[in-house]
Structures are given as C-alpha cells and as structure tokens.
C-alpha angles and dihedrals in degrees: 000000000000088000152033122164107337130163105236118179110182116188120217098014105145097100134008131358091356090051088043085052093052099049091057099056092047090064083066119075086250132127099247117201107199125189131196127169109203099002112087103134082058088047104057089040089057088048103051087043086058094038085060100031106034140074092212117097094230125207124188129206128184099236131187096195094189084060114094100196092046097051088047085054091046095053091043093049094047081049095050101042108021104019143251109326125265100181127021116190113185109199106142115118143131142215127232099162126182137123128285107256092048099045120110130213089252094050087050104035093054093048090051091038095051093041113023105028096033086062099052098051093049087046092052092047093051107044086049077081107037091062097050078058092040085223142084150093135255117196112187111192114211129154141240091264082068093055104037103009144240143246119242091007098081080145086042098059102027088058090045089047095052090045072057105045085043098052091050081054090042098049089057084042098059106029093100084057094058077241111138130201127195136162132228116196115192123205124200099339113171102258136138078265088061100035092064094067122111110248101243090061084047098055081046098057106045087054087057085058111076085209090060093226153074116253121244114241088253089062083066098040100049087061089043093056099045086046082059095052136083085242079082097042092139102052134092142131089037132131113216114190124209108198119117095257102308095126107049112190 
C-alpha cells in the first residue's frame, strides 16, 4: 500500500490534472484536504463522486493561493482539525499569455503571484509542520514551458521554471528533515487548457510528440502519487517530465 493515513493537502483540484491528482490519492485511506478558488460547483461534484468511490475521507476548502492571509488560515485550519501535513502537492496555477512587449504588470504580476509566489507560501506553511515530524513530501507541478520555454508565456515559464529552480533549493534545504521535493512537469495533457487551442497549432504540436498524442491527467497523477510515497524515498530535488517524449533528454 502506497498510503495509510496521511495527511494530503492538493492546491487547485477542482479540474484537470489537479482533479486527476486527487483522485488518485482518494483511492488511498488518506485525509485528503482539496482546494479550489472559482470552481465550486466542480468542487462539490468531485467530492460527492469520491465520497462514493474513494477510500479517502476528502475536505474542501475555497483558496486564493495568491492570497497570503488565506493560505496561513488554510494551514491553521488542516493542523488544528486534521493534523500536522504529510504530502503537500502544490498544482494551482493559472495562465495570462501574450508577448513581451504587450504584456502589462498586472498580466505579469497574477500569473507570477498564483504560480510562483502561491507555491512558495504553501510550501513554507506546510513544511512548518513536516519538520516538526522530520518527514514529508512537496510536489510542485510545473510544466515543460518551465523547463524549455514558451512562446507568448514569458510570465508563464518563467513562473514554471522558478517553481523549478525553488524546489532544487528546497530539496538541499530539507534533507536533514527526511522532507523530500520533486517536480512534475507536465507537457500537452487533454484538459479545458488544451482543448482551447486552434486546430492548426494542435496538428503542429502532436507532430512535435514522438508518441502522437496528449497525455490524460492520470498519466500526471500516477507519477505525483508514487513521488509522495515511500516507494520514492530516495528521491528529491528531481524534475520528472511527462510529456510523451517532447523533451528528450
């Protein structure tokens, strides 16, 4: 068994990889702490379906992660009725693309605060109490515009490859602890983000992927769950792409 009676908090869960990710863990006998920001009617479906299908017992809480008062609640409220976090798996994040010399503060600055910033202040609540456990896992999802760029989504990638660049610094940071931090950095997956895309860039793209196709959410979350296991016990401070092949090397 992979788990039994973690503490599991995933950020942004309510669609698409997040939701994917937290599936996954609720088929685990784990308390599984959920967030979501405008999606609450997605929210409470995913949590009746897990209620039914799952073994976790699954909480949800409306999160701006951006929002430094509202992630401090959050963390207070998962310590004081749950207990201190096992598994942190930071996935919320947004999109705002455009090119460079179009591209506002605030464009820029939402798409850094959500992703970039957001991270790191989950990050910094929840390991407060792994290390008073000296155990736990951090898996930052980022994306391979964070690891070979992107055009239009300078704010994009630059966020992604922070969350990249933070987690190797995290990873030396907590290894005294037994806490461990890895990245997953999905490529084209089929989600509402994909599925908005004309169907010329799409033809381009999938001739780009030596595996001809997008990946399905499970295909992410299947990595991030094993990552927050003890099957992974030895790894930390690592960037695993899931991608199809796009990135070779």
């Amino acid at each position: 068994m992979f788990f039994n009676g973690e503490i599991v908090v995933v950020t942004g869960a309510s669609q698409g990889i997040g939701r994917a990710i937290a599936t996954e863990f609720a088929s685990y006998p784990v308390t599984l702490i959920l967030t979501y920001n405008r999606n609450e009617e997605k929210m409470n479906h995913l949590l009746n379906e897990l209620e039914q299908s799952g073994q976790a017992k699954v909480y949800a809480y409306k999160v701006n992660i951006g929002n430094e008062d509202e992630v401090k609640e959050l963390f207070k409220t998962v310590k004081t009725k749950y207990g201190k976090v096992d598994i942190l798996v930071n996935n919320a994040g947004i999109t705002n693309d455009g090119y460079i010399s179009m591209m506002s503060n605030k464009k820029w600055d939402e798409v850094i605060d959500i992703n970039l910033r957001g991270t790191f202040m989950c990050t910094r609540e929840a390991v407060k109490q792994m290390m008073s456990k000296k155990s736990g896992a951090v898996i930052n999802i980022s994306s391979t515009s964070g690891v070979f760029g992107s055009k239009a989504q300078t704010n994009y990638a630059a966020a992604k490859g922070g969350m990249i660049s933070f987690t190797k610094s995290l990873a030396l940071e907590l290894a005294d602890y037994n806490i461990r931090a890895n990245v997953v950095a999905p490529g084209f997956i089929d989600t509402s983000m994909t599925k908005s895309l004309p169907k010329d860039m799409v033809a381009d793209v999938l001739k780009m992927i030596p595996m001809k196709r997008f990946g399905k959410p499970e295909e992410v979350a299947g990595i991030v769950t094993f990552l927050a296991s003890q099957k992974a016990s030895y790894i930390t401070g690592k960037t695993f792409t899931v991608d199809g092949g796009l990135i070779n090397g």
